[in-house]
XYZ file of C-alpha atoms in Angstrom:
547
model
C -83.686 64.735 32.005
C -84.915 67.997 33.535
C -88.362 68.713 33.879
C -90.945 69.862 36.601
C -91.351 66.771 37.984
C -87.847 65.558 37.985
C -87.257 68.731 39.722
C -89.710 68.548 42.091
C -88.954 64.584 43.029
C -85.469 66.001 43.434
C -85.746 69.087 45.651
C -85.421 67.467 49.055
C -82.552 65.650 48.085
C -80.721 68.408 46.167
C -81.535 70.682 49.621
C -80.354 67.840 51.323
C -76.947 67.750 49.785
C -76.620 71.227 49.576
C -77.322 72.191 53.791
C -74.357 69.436 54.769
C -71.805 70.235 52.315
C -72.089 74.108 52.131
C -70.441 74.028 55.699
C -67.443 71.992 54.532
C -66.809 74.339 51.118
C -63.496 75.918 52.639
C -62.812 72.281 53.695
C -58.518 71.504 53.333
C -57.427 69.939 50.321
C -57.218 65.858 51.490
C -55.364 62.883 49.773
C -55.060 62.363 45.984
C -56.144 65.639 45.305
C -52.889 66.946 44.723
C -52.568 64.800 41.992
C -55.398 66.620 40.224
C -54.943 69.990 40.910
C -51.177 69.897 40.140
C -53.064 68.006 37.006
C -55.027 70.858 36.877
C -52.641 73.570 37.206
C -50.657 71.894 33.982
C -54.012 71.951 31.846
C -53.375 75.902 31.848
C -50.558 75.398 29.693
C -51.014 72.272 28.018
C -54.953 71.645 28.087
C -55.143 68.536 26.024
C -52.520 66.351 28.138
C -53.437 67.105 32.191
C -50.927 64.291 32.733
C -47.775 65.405 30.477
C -45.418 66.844 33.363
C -43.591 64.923 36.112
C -44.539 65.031 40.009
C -42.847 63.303 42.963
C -45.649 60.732 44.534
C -42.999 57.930 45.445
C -39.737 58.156 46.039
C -38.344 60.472 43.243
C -40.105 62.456 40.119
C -41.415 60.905 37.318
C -44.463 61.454 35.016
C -47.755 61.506 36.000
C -49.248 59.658 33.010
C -46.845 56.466 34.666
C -49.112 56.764 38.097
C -52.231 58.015 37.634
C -55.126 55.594 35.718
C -57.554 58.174 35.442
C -58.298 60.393 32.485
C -58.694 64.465 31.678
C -61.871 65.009 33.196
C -61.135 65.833 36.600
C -58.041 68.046 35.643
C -60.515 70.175 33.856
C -62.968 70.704 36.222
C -60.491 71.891 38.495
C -59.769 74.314 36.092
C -61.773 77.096 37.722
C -59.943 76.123 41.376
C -56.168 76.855 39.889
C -57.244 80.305 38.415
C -58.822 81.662 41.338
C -55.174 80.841 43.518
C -56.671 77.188 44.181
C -59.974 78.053 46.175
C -60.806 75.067 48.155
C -64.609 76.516 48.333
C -64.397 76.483 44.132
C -63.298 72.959 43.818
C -66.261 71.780 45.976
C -68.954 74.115 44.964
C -67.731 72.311 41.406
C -68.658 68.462 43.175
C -71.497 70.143 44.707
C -72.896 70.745 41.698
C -71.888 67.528 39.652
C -73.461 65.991 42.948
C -76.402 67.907 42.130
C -76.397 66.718 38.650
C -75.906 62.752 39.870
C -79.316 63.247 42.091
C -81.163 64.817 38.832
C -80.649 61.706 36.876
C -80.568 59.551 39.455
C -84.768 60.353 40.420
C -84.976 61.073 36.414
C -83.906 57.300 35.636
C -85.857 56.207 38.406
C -89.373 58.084 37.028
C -88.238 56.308 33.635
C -87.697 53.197 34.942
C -91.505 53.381 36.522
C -91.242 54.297 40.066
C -94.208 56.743 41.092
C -92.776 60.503 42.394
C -92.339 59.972 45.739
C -90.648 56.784 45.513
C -87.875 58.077 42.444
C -87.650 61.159 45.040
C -86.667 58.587 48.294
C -83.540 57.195 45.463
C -82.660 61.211 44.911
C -82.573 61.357 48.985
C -80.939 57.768 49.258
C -78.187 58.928 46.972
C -78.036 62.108 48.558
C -77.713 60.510 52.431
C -75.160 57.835 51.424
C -72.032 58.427 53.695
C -69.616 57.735 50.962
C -70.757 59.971 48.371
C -71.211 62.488 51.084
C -67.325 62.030 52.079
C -66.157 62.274 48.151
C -68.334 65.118 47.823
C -65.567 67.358 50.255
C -62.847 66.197 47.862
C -60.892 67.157 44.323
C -61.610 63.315 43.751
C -62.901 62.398 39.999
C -65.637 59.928 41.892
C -68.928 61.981 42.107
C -68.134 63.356 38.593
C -67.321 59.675 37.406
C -70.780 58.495 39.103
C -73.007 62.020 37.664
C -71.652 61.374 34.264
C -72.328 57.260 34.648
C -75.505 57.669 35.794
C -76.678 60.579 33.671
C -75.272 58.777 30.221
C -77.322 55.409 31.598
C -80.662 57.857 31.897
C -80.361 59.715 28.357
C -80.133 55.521 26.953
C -82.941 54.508 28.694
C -84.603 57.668 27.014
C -83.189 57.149 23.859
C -84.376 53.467 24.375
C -88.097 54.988 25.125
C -88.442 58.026 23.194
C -85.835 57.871 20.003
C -85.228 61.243 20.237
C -81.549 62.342 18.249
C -79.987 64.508 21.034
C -80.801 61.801 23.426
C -78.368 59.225 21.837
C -75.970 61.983 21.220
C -75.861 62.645 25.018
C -75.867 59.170 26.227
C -73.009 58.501 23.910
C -70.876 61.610 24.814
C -71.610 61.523 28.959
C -71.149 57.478 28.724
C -67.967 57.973 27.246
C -66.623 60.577 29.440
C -67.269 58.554 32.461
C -64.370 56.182 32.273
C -61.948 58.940 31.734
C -62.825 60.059 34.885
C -63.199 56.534 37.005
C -61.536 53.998 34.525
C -63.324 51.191 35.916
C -66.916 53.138 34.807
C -66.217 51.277 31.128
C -68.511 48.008 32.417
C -71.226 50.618 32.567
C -71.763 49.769 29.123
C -72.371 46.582 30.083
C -74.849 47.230 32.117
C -76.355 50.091 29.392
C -76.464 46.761 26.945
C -79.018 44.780 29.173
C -81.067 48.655 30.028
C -81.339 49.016 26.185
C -82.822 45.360 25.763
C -85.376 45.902 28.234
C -87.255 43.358 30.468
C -84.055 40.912 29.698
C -86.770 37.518 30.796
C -88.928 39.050 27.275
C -88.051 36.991 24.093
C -90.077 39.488 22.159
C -87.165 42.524 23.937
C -84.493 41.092 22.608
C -85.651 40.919 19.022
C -87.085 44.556 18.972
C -83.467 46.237 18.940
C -82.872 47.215 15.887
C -79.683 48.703 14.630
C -80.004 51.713 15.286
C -80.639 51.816 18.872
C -76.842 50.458 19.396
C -75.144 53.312 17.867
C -75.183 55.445 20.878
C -73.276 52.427 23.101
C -70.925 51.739 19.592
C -69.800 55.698 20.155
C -69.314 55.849 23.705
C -66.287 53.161 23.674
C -64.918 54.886 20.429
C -65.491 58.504 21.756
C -63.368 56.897 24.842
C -60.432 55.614 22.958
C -60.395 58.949 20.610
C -59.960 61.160 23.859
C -57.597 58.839 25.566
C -55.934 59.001 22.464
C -55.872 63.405 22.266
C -55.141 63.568 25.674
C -52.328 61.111 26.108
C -48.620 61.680 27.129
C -46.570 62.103 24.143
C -43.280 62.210 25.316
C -41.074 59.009 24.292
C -41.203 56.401 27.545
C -44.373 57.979 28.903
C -47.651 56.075 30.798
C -51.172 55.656 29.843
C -54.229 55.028 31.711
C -53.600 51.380 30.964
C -50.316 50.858 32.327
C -50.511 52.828 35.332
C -53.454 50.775 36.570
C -51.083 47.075 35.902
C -47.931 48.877 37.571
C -50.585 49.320 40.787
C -52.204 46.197 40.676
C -51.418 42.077 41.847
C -52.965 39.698 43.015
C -52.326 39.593 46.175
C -54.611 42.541 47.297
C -57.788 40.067 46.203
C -58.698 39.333 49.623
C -57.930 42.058 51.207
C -60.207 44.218 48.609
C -62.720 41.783 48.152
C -63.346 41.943 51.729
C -63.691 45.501 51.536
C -66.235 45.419 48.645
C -68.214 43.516 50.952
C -68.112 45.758 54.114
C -68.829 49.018 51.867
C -72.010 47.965 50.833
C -73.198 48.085 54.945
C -71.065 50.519 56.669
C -70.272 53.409 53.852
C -72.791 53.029 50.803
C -75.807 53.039 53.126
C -77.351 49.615 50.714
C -77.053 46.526 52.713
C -79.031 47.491 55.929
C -82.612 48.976 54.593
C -82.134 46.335 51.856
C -82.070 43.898 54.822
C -84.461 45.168 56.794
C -86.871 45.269 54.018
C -86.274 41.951 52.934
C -85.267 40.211 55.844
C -87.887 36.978 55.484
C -86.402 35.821 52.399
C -82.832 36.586 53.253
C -82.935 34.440 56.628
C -84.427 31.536 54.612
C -81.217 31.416 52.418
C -79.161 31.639 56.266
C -76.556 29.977 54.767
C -75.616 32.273 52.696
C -74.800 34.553 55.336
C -72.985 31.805 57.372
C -71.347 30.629 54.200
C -70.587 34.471 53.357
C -69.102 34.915 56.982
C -66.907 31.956 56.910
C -65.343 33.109 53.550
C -65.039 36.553 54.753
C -63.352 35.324 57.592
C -61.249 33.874 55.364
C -60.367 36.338 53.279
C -59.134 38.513 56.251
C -56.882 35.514 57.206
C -55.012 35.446 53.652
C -54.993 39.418 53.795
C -53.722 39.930 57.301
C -53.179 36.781 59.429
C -53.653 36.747 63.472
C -54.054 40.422 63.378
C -57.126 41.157 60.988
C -60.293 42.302 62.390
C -62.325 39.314 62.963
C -65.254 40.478 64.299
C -65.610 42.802 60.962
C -66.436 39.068 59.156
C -70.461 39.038 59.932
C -70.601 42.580 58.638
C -68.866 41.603 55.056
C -70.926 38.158 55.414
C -74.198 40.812 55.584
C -73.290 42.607 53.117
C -73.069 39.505 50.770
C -75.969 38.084 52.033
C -77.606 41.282 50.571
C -76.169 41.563 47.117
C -76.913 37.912 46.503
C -80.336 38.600 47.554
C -80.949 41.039 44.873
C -79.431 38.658 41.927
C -81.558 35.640 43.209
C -84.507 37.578 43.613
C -84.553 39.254 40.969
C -83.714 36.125 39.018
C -86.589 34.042 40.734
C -89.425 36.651 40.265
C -87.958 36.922 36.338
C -87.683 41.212 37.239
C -84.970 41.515 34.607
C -84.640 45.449 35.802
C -83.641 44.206 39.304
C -81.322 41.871 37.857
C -79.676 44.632 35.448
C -79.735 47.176 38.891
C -78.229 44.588 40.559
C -75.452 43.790 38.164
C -74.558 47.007 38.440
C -73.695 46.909 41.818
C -70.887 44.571 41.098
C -69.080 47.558 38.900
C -66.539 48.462 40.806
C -65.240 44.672 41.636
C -62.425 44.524 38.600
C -60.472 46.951 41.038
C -60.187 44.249 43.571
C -56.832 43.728 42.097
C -55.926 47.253 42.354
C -54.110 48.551 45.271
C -56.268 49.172 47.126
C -60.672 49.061 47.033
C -61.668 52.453 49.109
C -65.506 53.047 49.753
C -65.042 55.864 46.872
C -65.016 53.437 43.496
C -68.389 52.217 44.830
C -69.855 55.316 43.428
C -69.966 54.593 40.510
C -72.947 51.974 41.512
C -74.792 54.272 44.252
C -77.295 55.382 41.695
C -78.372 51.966 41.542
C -78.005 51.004 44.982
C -80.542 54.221 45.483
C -83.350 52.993 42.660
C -82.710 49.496 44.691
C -83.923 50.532 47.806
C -86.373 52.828 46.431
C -88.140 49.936 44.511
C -88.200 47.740 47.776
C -89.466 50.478 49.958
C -92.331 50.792 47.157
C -93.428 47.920 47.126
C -93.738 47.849 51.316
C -94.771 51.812 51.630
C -95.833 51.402 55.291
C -92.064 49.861 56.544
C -90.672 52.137 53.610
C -91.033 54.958 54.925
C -89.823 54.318 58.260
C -86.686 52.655 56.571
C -86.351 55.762 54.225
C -86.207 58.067 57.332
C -83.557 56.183 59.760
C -81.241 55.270 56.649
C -81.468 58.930 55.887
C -80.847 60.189 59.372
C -78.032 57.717 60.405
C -76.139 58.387 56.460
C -76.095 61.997 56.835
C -74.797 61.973 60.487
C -71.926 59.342 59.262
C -71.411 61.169 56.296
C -71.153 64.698 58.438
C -68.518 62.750 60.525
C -66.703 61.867 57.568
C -66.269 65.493 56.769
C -65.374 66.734 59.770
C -62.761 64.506 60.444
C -61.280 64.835 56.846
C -61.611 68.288 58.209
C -59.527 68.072 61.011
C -57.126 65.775 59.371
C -56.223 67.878 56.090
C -56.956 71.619 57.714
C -53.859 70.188 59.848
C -51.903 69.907 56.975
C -52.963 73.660 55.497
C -51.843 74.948 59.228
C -48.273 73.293 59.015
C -47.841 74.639 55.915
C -48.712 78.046 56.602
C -46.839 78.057 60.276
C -43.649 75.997 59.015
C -43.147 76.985 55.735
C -44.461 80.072 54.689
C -42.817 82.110 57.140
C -39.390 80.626 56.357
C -39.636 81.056 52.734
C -40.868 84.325 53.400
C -37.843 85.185 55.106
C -35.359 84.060 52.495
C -35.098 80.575 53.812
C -34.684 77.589 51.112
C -37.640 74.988 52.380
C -38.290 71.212 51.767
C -40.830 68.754 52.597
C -41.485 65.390 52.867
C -44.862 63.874 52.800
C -47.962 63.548 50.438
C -51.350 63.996 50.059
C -53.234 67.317 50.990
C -50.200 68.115 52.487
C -48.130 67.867 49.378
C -50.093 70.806 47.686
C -50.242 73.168 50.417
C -46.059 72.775 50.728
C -45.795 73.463 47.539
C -47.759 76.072 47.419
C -46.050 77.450 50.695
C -43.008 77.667 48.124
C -41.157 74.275 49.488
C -39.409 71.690 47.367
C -39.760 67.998 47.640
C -37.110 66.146 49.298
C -36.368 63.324 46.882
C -34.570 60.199 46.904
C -32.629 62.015 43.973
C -30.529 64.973 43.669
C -30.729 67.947 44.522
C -30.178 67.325 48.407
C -30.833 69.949 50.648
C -27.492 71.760 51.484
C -26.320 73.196 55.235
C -28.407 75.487 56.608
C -31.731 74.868 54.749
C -35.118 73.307 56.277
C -36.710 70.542 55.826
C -40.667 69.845 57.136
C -41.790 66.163 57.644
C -44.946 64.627 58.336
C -45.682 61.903 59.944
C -48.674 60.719 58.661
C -49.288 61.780 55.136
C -47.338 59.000 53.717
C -43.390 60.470 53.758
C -41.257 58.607 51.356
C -38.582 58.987 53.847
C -37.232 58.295 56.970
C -36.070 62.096 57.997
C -35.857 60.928 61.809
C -33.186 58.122 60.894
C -31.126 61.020 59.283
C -28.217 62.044 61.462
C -27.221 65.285 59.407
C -31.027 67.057 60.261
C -31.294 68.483 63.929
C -35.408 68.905 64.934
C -35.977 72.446 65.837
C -40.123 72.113 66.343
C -42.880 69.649 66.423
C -46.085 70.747 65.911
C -48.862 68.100 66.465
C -52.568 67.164 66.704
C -53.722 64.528 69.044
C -57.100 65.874 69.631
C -59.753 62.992 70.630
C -62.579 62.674 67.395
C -63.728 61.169 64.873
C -60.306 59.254 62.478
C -61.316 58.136 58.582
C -57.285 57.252 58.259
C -55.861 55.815 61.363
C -54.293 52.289 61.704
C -55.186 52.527 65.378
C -58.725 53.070 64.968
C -59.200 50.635 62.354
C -60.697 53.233 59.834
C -59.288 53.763 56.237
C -61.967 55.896 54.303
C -59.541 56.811 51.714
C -57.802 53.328 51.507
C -58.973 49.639 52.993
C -54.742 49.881 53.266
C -55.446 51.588 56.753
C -58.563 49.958 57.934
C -62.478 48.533 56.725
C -64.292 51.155 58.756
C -65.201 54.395 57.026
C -64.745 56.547 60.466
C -63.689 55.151 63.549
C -63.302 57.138 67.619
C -59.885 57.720 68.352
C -57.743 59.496 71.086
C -54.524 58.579 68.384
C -52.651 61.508 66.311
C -53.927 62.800 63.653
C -50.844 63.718 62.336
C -47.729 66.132 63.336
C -45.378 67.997 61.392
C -41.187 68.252 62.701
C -39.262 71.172 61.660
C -35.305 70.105 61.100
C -32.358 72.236 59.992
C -29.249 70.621 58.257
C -25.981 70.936 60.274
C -23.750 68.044 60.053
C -22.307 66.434 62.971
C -24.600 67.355 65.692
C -26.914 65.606 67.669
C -31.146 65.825 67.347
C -32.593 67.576 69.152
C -35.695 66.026 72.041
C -37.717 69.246 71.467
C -41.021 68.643 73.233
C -43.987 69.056 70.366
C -46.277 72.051 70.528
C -49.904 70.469 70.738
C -53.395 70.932 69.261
């Protein structure tokens, strides 16, 4: 995979990566991961089962292998975070660099695949600019690792496929296999690895030159799965597995709202849709009712998911995006390019998770490397336009995904600075501390040396303090409780940039809040309430302290 000229196709999107994410290194911890580090922070003990321990994410504690469908991989990169006292700038110099690793194999399977330099070099940059992976890339999140180890297990088969070389099967086996313990849904990679090692999928003559020994590299990666899951599983009697905590999160009933949001990820967040459009916008207009047939359904969709309130004019945008990934199938299909057909399949990865609870921007990662190649190959084969399209979609992903940061920035950094004003002083002084709320916020509590108020015993007892938030997802209604008197508010209504605000329509982290990956808003961003317990007396109006 590494050689001069991957290397050099790959140096203006590695430096591209590199100059917008060094600025965010110290970035706050954000959303789910807490899960991982606290995952993390276990794996010093008990290194072969990250998920053996119990955590409060609901309501009460229970253990982590019940709620969290994802495997060891993330947990041990994170490793290196917990020892060094949880270094934010550790955990993302670690994406940063699996990042790195994703553009490598991205432009390598792009050279293989027989795109000229320049061209597998505008996929490394494509990949690179795409706001999404940009926005995962400031996390603890398993998806960039999940897409580096997808995408670099799919370019050591294609070389295995090409060159029959030993420690190429080895490696696509091993990497292919890891991926779905990071991303769980990255096991229909293998379908798509099946039609890469065929070939041109429209040649007879392809699909009688396998012979058996070419499969054994996609017969180990499943089995190399299964062993791990099997090492690395809970142990204790009435524990989860990756298996069952994905069913207890899924139903039916999120199918329209998640299918909608597959649809509207491929224009606004994965950077795909638009240059695809704009570089194929002849043929796409001819099949118009497609898009008219794709808005009507998506309007559709939003009505099942959310009734007289959904977003409505969002509908054209998901139709678009439709449009688009139809586009590549039937064209692909029609000019008999089997490797457009297979990129394009590929695409469609992350849509078993519709089901799930919820279908953020961030499982679409898994298919950005071929979303990149995509475009690439289109651009190619219209240089002149190509170009032009290369630079804007460039530009305008790295400015969204810049946004993204920042206000992930602004949002979790909030959370670090209640911590360290609310709690740590309090604890410092003796004071017994509890909290109530989630995500980023959840780790920097507990790492303040606060305890999670539960909807089990222990309660807090007179005298103690308990910290809320008010947007991090609290599992209970503190302000409703008549025994906790409000001694401080501190909160953050600064006008910016929102990826999770209701208001604003945006719900980077989950289509739960909103279809649009960063939205304006003048709304809060979140505030934090400071309460003692004493029984009997009133709560207290104190006016917040703003930011």
């Amino acid at each position: 995979m590494m050689n001069t000229r991957t290397l050099r196709s790959s140096l203006p999107a590695l430096l591209l990566a590199t100059l917008v994410l060094v600025p965010f290194l110290d970035k706050a911890f954000t959303m789910d991961d807490t899960v991982f580090l606290f995952e993390a922070r276990h794996a010093l003990t008990d290194p072969l089962h990250p998920t053996a321990f119990e955590m409060t994410w609901e309501h009460a504690p229970e253990r982590v292998s019940k709620i969290v469908p994802t495997g060891p991989v993330m947990a041990w990169l994170l490793v290196p975070s917990i020892l060094a006292g949880g270094a934010e700038w550790l955990a993302h110099a670690v994406q940063l660099v699996m990042l790195w690793a994703a553009i490598l194999a991205t432009v390598s399977l792009a050279l293989r695949l027989g795109l000229a330099p320049v061209w597998a070099g505008a996929s490394g940059l494509m990949l690179a600019a795409m706001p999404a992976v940009l926005g995962m890339a400031g996390t603890a999140m398993p998806d960039v690792p999940a897409m580096a180890l997808g995408v670099a297990g799919i370019e050591r088969l294609v070389a295995w496929r090409d060159e029959r070389r030993a420690g190429q099967g080895i490696a696509a086996a091993l990497l292919l296999g890891l991926a779905p313990l990071a991303r769980t849904h990255l096991i229909a990679l293998l379908g798509v690895a099946i039609l890469l090692l065929i070939g041109d999928l429209f040649t007879r003559a392809d699909w009688k030159k396998i012979s058996r020994m070419q499969w054994l590299p996609l017969a180990a990666a499943p089995l190399f799965t299964l062993v791990l899951s099997a090492i690395t599983r809970d142990v204790v009697p009435g524990a989860g597995n990756i298996v069952q905590a994905a069913i207890r999160y899924s139903s039916i009933y999120k199918l329209a709202s998640n299918t909608f949001a597959f649809a509207i990820h491929w224009v606004l967040a994965m950077a795909f849709a638009l240059p695809w459009t704009v570089l194929r916008w002849r043929p796409i207009l001819r099949r118009y009712w497609i898009i008219l047939g794709s808005t009507a359904g998506a309007a559709l969709l939003l009505r099942i998911a959310q009734g007289d309130d959904a977003p409505y004019w969002l509908a054209p945008v998901a139709g678009l995006g439709t449009a688009a990934l139809v586009d590549v199938l039937v064209d692909g299909f029609q000019r008999r390019d089997g490797l457009q057909l297979t990129l394009g399949l590929w695409l469609f990865l992350p849509l078993p998770t519709a089901i799930y609870l919820q279908l953020p921007a961030k499982y679409l990662l898994a298919s950005a490397p071929a979303a990149a190649i995509l475009v690439a190959r289109a651009m190619a084969e219209r240089p002149r336009i190509g170009r032009i399209v290369l630079a804007v979609t460039v530009a305008l992903g790295v400015i969204l995904g810049a946004a993204i940061l920042r206000a992930d920035s602004a949002f979790s950094g909030f959370s670090r600075v209640a911590a360290e004003t609310l709690i740590a002083p309090a604890v410092k002084s003796g004071q017994r501390v509890w909290y109530v709320g989630h995500w980023g916020f959840q780790w920097y509590a507990e790492k303040a040396g606060a305890r999670y108020f539960t909807s089990t015993p222990p309660y807090p007892a007179i005298g103690d303090l308990v910290v809320s938030s008010v947007n991090s997802e609290p599992s209970l209604e503190v302000e409703e409780m008549d025994a906790l008197v409000r001694l401080r508010r501190i909160e953050d209504r600064s006008p910016g940039g929102r990826i999770m605000s209701r208001e604003a329509g945006a719900g980077f982290y989950s289509n739960f809040w909103g279809y649009l990956p960063w939205a304006w808003g003048d709304d809060i961003i979140d505030a934090f309430d400071l309460w003692m317990v004493k029984p009997g007396e009133q709560r207290s109006n104190s006016s917040p302290e703003g930011r």
